[in-house]
mmCIF file of N, CA and C in Angstrom:
data_model
loop_
_atom_site.group_PDB
_atom_site.id
_atom_site.type_symbol
_atom_site.label_atom_id
_atom_site.label_comp_id
_atom_site.label_asym_id
_atom_site.label_seq_id
_atom_site.Cartn_x
_atom_site.Cartn_y
_atom_site.Cartn_z
ATOM 1 N N MET A 16 39.488 41.385 -16.854
ATOM 2 C CA MET A 16 38.090 41.839 -17.128
ATOM 3 C C MET A 16 37.898 43.447 -16.946
ATOM 4 N N SER A 17 37.185 43.940 -17.874
ATOM 5 C CA SER A 17 37.022 45.439 -17.767
ATOM 6 C C SER A 17 35.996 45.667 -16.666
ATOM 7 N N GLN A 18 36.056 46.879 -16.183
ATOM 8 C CA GLN A 18 35.127 47.331 -15.032
ATOM 9 C C GLN A 18 33.900 47.930 -15.610
ATOM 10 N N TYR A 19 32.763 47.397 -15.207
ATOM 11 C CA TYR A 19 31.407 47.917 -15.673
ATOM 12 C C TYR A 19 31.086 48.926 -14.600
ATOM 13 N N ASN A 20 30.383 49.882 -15.258
ATOM 14 C CA ASN A 20 29.696 51.051 -14.527
ATOM 15 C C ASN A 20 28.150 50.740 -14.300
ATOM 16 N N ILE A 21 27.904 50.834 -13.182
ATOM 17 C CA ILE A 21 26.391 50.585 -12.869
ATOM 18 C C ILE A 21 25.943 51.929 -12.174
ATOM 19 N N LEU A 22 24.822 52.416 -12.606
ATOM 20 C CA LEU A 22 23.984 53.688 -12.070
ATOM 21 C C LEU A 22 22.930 53.251 -11.099
ATOM 22 N N VAL A 23 22.981 53.632 -10.020
ATOM 23 C CA VAL A 23 21.894 53.130 -8.895
ATOM 24 C C VAL A 23 21.314 54.540 -8.549
ATOM 25 N N VAL A 24 19.920 54.533 -8.862
ATOM 26 C CA VAL A 24 19.059 55.749 -8.810
ATOM 27 C C VAL A 24 17.906 55.413 -7.764
ATOM 28 N N ASP A 25 17.808 56.127 -6.698
ATOM 29 C CA ASP A 25 16.853 56.072 -5.788
ATOM 30 C C ASP A 25 16.729 57.236 -4.951
ATOM 31 N N ASP A 26 15.697 57.840 -4.418
ATOM 32 C CA ASP A 26 15.468 58.976 -3.666
ATOM 33 C C ASP A 26 15.905 58.528 -2.173
ATOM 34 N N ASP A 27 15.975 57.113 -1.925
ATOM 35 C CA ASP A 27 16.270 56.673 -0.617
ATOM 36 C C ASP A 27 17.817 56.643 -0.369
ATOM 37 N N ARG A 28 18.456 57.553 0.127
ATOM 38 C CA ARG A 28 19.773 57.546 0.402
ATOM 39 C C ARG A 28 20.471 56.197 0.861
ATOM 40 N N GLU A 29 19.859 55.765 1.960
ATOM 41 C CA GLU A 29 20.235 54.383 2.508
ATOM 42 C C GLU A 29 20.322 53.207 1.427
ATOM 43 N N ILE A 30 19.303 53.040 0.631
ATOM 44 C CA ILE A 30 19.040 52.189 -0.489
ATOM 45 C C ILE A 30 20.364 52.368 -1.429
ATOM 46 N N VAL A 31 20.484 53.644 -1.790
ATOM 47 C CA VAL A 31 21.794 53.765 -2.754
ATOM 48 C C VAL A 31 23.078 53.478 -2.101
ATOM 49 N N ARG A 32 23.147 53.854 -0.929
ATOM 50 C CA ARG A 32 24.449 53.485 -0.239
ATOM 51 C C ARG A 32 24.653 52.032 -0.019
ATOM 52 N N SER A 33 23.660 51.324 0.286
ATOM 53 C CA SER A 33 23.903 50.016 0.424
ATOM 54 C C SER A 33 24.126 49.150 -0.684
ATOM 55 N N LEU A 34 23.190 49.386 -1.699
ATOM 56 C CA LEU A 34 23.214 48.892 -3.064
ATOM 57 C C LEU A 34 24.739 49.186 -3.526
ATOM 58 N N GLY A 35 24.980 50.343 -3.616
ATOM 59 C CA GLY A 35 26.533 50.773 -4.097
ATOM 60 C C GLY A 35 27.616 50.212 -3.274
ATOM 61 N N LYS A 36 27.702 49.896 -2.038
ATOM 62 C CA LYS A 36 28.665 49.142 -1.408
ATOM 63 C C LYS A 36 28.628 47.807 -1.747
ATOM 64 N N LEU A 37 27.589 47.092 -1.959
ATOM 65 C CA LEU A 37 27.644 45.812 -2.390
ATOM 66 C C LEU A 37 28.213 45.612 -3.824
ATOM 67 N N LEU A 38 27.829 46.434 -4.605
ATOM 68 C CA LEU A 38 28.159 46.303 -5.896
ATOM 69 C C LEU A 38 29.871 46.687 -6.109
ATOM 70 N N GLU A 39 30.129 47.577 -5.194
ATOM 71 C CA GLU A 39 31.489 47.907 -5.267
ATOM 72 C C GLU A 39 32.372 46.707 -4.742
ATOM 73 N N LEU A 40 31.844 46.031 -3.740
ATOM 74 C CA LEU A 40 32.643 44.765 -3.257
ATOM 75 C C LEU A 40 32.603 43.790 -4.325
ATOM 76 N N GLU A 41 31.768 43.731 -5.211
ATOM 77 C CA GLU A 41 31.702 42.888 -6.346
ATOM 78 C C GLU A 41 32.755 43.228 -7.618
ATOM 79 N N GLY A 42 33.297 44.342 -7.382
ATOM 80 C CA GLY A 42 33.986 44.941 -8.448
ATOM 81 C C GLY A 42 33.631 45.893 -9.374
ATOM 82 N N TYR A 43 32.342 46.280 -9.218
ATOM 83 C CA TYR A 43 31.730 47.221 -10.174
ATOM 84 C C TYR A 43 32.100 48.535 -9.790
ATOM 85 N N ARG A 44 32.101 49.575 -10.741
ATOM 86 C CA ARG A 44 32.122 51.045 -10.447
ATOM 87 C C ARG A 44 30.632 51.491 -10.335
ATOM 88 N N VAL A 45 30.336 52.265 -9.310
ATOM 89 C CA VAL A 45 29.059 52.686 -9.060
ATOM 90 C C VAL A 45 28.885 54.102 -9.216
ATOM 91 N N LYS A 46 27.848 54.645 -10.005
ATOM 92 C CA LYS A 46 27.483 55.897 -10.139
ATOM 93 C C LYS A 46 26.219 56.222 -9.311
ATOM 94 N N LYS A 47 25.870 57.334 -8.474
ATOM 95 C CA LYS A 47 24.838 57.357 -7.690
ATOM 96 C C LYS A 47 24.101 58.592 -8.030
ATOM 97 N N ALA A 48 22.679 58.527 -8.181
ATOM 98 C CA ALA A 48 21.830 59.560 -8.447
ATOM 99 C C ALA A 48 20.663 59.424 -7.499
ATOM 100 N N TYR A 49 20.062 60.449 -7.140
ATOM 101 C CA TYR A 49 18.993 60.509 -5.967
ATOM 102 C C TYR A 49 17.623 60.839 -6.662
ATOM 103 N N ASN A 50 17.606 61.360 -7.809
ATOM 104 C CA ASN A 50 16.456 61.581 -8.615
ATOM 105 C C ASN A 50 16.507 61.342 -10.038
ATOM 106 N N GLY A 51 15.519 61.547 -10.900
ATOM 107 C CA GLY A 51 15.516 61.122 -12.339
ATOM 108 C C GLY A 51 16.302 62.069 -12.918
ATOM 109 N N MET A 52 16.336 63.354 -12.677
ATOM 110 C CA MET A 52 17.184 64.426 -13.381
ATOM 111 C C MET A 52 18.606 64.175 -13.224
ATOM 112 N N GLU A 53 19.047 63.898 -12.031
ATOM 113 C CA GLU A 53 20.447 63.573 -11.554
ATOM 114 C C GLU A 53 20.783 62.408 -12.647
ATOM 115 N N ALA A 54 20.056 61.389 -12.676
ATOM 116 C CA ALA A 54 20.266 60.108 -13.504
ATOM 117 C C ALA A 54 20.423 60.464 -14.849
ATOM 118 N N LEU A 55 19.591 61.259 -15.418
ATOM 119 C CA LEU A 55 19.734 61.702 -17.021
ATOM 120 C C LEU A 55 21.083 62.551 -17.162
ATOM 121 N N ASP A 56 21.331 63.448 -16.196
ATOM 122 C CA ASP A 56 22.765 64.092 -16.255
ATOM 123 C C ASP A 56 23.902 63.075 -16.165
ATOM 124 N N ILE A 57 23.796 62.190 -15.422
ATOM 125 C CA ILE A 57 25.038 61.271 -15.315
ATOM 126 C C ILE A 57 25.092 60.343 -16.766
ATOM 127 N N LEU A 58 23.908 60.056 -17.249
ATOM 128 C CA LEU A 58 23.779 59.250 -18.552
ATOM 129 C C LEU A 58 24.436 60.138 -19.517
ATOM 130 N N MET A 59 24.273 61.443 -19.499
ATOM 131 C CA MET A 59 24.834 62.341 -20.660
ATOM 132 C C MET A 59 26.437 62.304 -20.480
ATOM 133 N N THR A 60 27.010 62.111 -19.451
ATOM 134 C CA THR A 60 28.452 62.386 -19.356
ATOM 135 C C THR A 60 29.252 60.963 -19.098
ATOM 136 N N GLU A 61 28.696 59.831 -18.675
ATOM 137 C CA GLU A 61 29.349 58.825 -18.361
ATOM 138 C C GLU A 61 28.866 57.468 -19.142
ATOM 139 N N GLN A 62 29.569 56.556 -19.405
ATOM 140 C CA GLN A 62 29.319 55.298 -20.084
ATOM 141 C C GLN A 62 28.765 54.426 -19.047
ATOM 142 N N ILE A 63 27.409 54.085 -19.017
ATOM 143 C CA ILE A 63 26.653 53.323 -18.078
ATOM 144 C C ILE A 63 26.238 51.903 -18.691
ATOM 145 N N HIS A 64 26.823 50.832 -18.132
ATOM 146 C CA HIS A 64 26.391 49.510 -18.602
ATOM 147 C C HIS A 64 25.129 49.005 -17.864
ATOM 148 N N LEU A 65 24.599 49.392 -16.752
ATOM 149 C CA LEU A 65 23.276 48.859 -16.352
ATOM 150 C C LEU A 65 22.860 49.921 -15.347
ATOM 151 N N ILE A 66 21.570 50.088 -15.234
ATOM 152 C CA ILE A 66 20.763 50.937 -14.425
ATOM 153 C C ILE A 66 19.902 50.233 -13.315
ATOM 154 N N LEU A 67 20.140 50.654 -12.132
ATOM 155 C CA LEU A 67 19.136 50.187 -11.225
ATOM 156 C C LEU A 67 18.294 51.467 -10.740
ATOM 157 N N LEU A 68 17.073 51.227 -11.231
ATOM 158 C CA LEU A 68 16.185 52.485 -11.157
ATOM 159 C C LEU A 68 14.974 52.414 -10.361
ATOM 160 N N ASP A 69 14.533 53.063 -9.452
ATOM 161 C CA ASP A 69 13.580 53.195 -8.524
ATOM 162 C C ASP A 69 12.376 53.732 -9.341
ATOM 163 N N VAL A 70 11.317 53.134 -9.036
ATOM 164 C CA VAL A 70 10.116 53.523 -9.739
ATOM 165 C C VAL A 70 9.490 54.960 -9.209
ATOM 166 N N MET A 71 9.317 54.956 -8.040
ATOM 167 C CA MET A 71 8.684 56.014 -7.331
ATOM 168 C C MET A 71 9.811 57.003 -6.777
ATOM 169 N N MET A 72 9.875 58.206 -7.414
ATOM 170 C CA MET A 72 10.729 59.213 -6.946
ATOM 171 C C MET A 72 10.051 60.583 -7.140
ATOM 172 N N PRO A 73 10.646 61.452 -6.395
ATOM 173 C CA PRO A 73 10.034 62.900 -6.794
ATOM 174 C C PRO A 73 10.799 63.506 -7.844
ATOM 175 N N LYS A 74 10.328 64.595 -8.387
ATOM 176 C CA LYS A 74 10.973 65.334 -9.444
ATOM 177 C C LYS A 74 10.653 64.620 -10.902
ATOM 178 N N MET A 75 11.082 63.461 -10.965
ATOM 179 C CA MET A 75 10.863 62.558 -12.220
ATOM 180 C C MET A 75 10.801 61.082 -11.646
ATOM 181 N N ASP A 76 9.670 60.561 -11.841
ATOM 182 C CA ASP A 76 9.551 59.054 -11.548
ATOM 183 C C ASP A 76 10.507 58.241 -12.467
ATOM 184 N N GLY A 77 10.653 57.036 -12.115
ATOM 185 C CA GLY A 77 11.640 55.955 -12.618
ATOM 186 C C GLY A 77 10.897 55.714 -14.168
ATOM 187 N N ILE A 78 9.644 55.631 -14.296
ATOM 188 C CA ILE A 78 9.051 55.253 -15.598
ATOM 189 C C ILE A 78 9.414 56.233 -16.700
ATOM 190 N N THR A 79 9.311 57.525 -16.255
ATOM 191 C CA THR A 79 9.464 58.815 -16.976
ATOM 192 C C THR A 79 10.922 58.738 -17.492
ATOM 193 N N VAL A 80 11.880 58.515 -16.516
ATOM 194 C CA VAL A 80 13.048 58.595 -16.818
ATOM 195 C C VAL A 80 13.456 57.285 -17.788
ATOM 196 N N LEU A 81 12.926 56.153 -17.633
ATOM 197 C CA LEU A 81 13.148 55.083 -18.617
ATOM 198 C C LEU A 81 12.748 55.527 -19.995
ATOM 199 N N LYS A 82 11.529 56.034 -19.985
ATOM 200 C CA LYS A 82 10.874 56.471 -21.474
ATOM 201 C C LYS A 82 11.902 57.482 -21.962
ATOM 202 N N THR A 83 12.377 58.407 -21.241
ATOM 203 C CA THR A 83 13.439 59.553 -21.567
ATOM 204 C C THR A 83 14.712 58.796 -22.247
ATOM 205 N N ILE A 84 15.191 57.786 -21.620
ATOM 206 C CA ILE A 84 16.369 57.025 -21.953
ATOM 207 C C ILE A 84 16.068 56.551 -23.381
ATOM 208 N N ARG A 85 14.899 55.825 -23.344
ATOM 209 C CA ARG A 85 14.747 55.113 -24.562
ATOM 210 C C ARG A 85 14.342 56.029 -25.841
ATOM 211 N N ARG A 86 13.850 57.091 -25.616
ATOM 212 C CA ARG A 86 13.496 58.071 -26.668
ATOM 213 C C ARG A 86 14.860 58.497 -27.238
ATOM 214 N N HIS A 87 15.801 58.553 -26.393
ATOM 215 C CA HIS A 87 17.172 59.034 -27.093
ATOM 216 C C HIS A 87 18.096 58.019 -27.599
ATOM 217 N N GLY A 88 17.467 56.881 -27.668
ATOM 218 C CA GLY A 88 18.130 55.711 -28.399
ATOM 219 C C GLY A 88 19.086 54.889 -27.614
ATOM 220 N N ASN A 89 19.062 55.267 -26.390
ATOM 221 C CA ASN A 89 20.061 54.471 -25.422
ATOM 222 C C ASN A 89 19.342 53.086 -25.082
ATOM 223 N N SER A 90 20.086 52.017 -25.337
ATOM 224 C CA SER A 90 19.434 50.680 -24.930
ATOM 225 C C SER A 90 20.273 50.031 -23.842
ATOM 226 N N VAL A 91 20.570 50.914 -22.869
ATOM 227 C CA VAL A 91 21.418 50.341 -21.697
ATOM 228 C C VAL A 91 20.314 49.388 -20.909
ATOM 229 N N PRO A 92 20.624 48.376 -20.364
ATOM 230 C CA PRO A 92 19.842 47.496 -19.570
ATOM 231 C C PRO A 92 19.291 48.187 -18.343
ATOM 232 N N VAL A 93 18.090 48.082 -17.974
ATOM 233 C CA VAL A 93 17.503 48.676 -16.662
ATOM 234 C C VAL A 93 16.651 47.805 -15.867
ATOM 235 N N LEU A 94 16.912 47.756 -14.623
ATOM 236 C CA LEU A 94 16.222 47.012 -13.711
ATOM 237 C C LEU A 94 15.556 47.922 -12.852
ATOM 238 N N LEU A 95 14.087 47.810 -12.891
ATOM 239 C CA LEU A 95 13.282 48.727 -12.114
ATOM 240 C C LEU A 95 13.229 48.113 -10.796
ATOM 241 N N LEU A 96 13.400 49.117 -9.706
ATOM 242 C CA LEU A 96 13.292 48.831 -8.339
ATOM 243 C C LEU A 96 11.858 49.327 -7.743
ATOM 244 N N THR A 97 10.979 48.572 -7.151
ATOM 245 C CA THR A 97 9.859 49.193 -6.737
ATOM 246 C C THR A 97 9.369 48.416 -5.337
ATOM 247 N N ALA A 98 8.630 49.090 -4.691
ATOM 248 C CA ALA A 98 8.148 48.575 -3.358
ATOM 249 C C ALA A 98 6.631 47.991 -3.687
ATOM 250 N N LYS A 99 6.251 48.478 -4.826
ATOM 251 C CA LYS A 99 4.683 47.999 -5.127
ATOM 252 C C LYS A 99 4.646 46.705 -5.770
#
């Protein structure tokens, strides 16, 4: 089985750490970003197979990140994380 890269994006470092650890235990490679700008930078340099994306973040919210990803023709699956 080839290894999948999952990008976890959240401004709460504890959430990123916890999700990252759980995903790594399941055999996934985890890339971590703490705001939308970091996430977009990673997407330009890494092959990502799934994004776990927080909606409410400073600098660039998750909805704006998702719109930017789609505008650039990237169809990577995205799961939105929200407390709302």
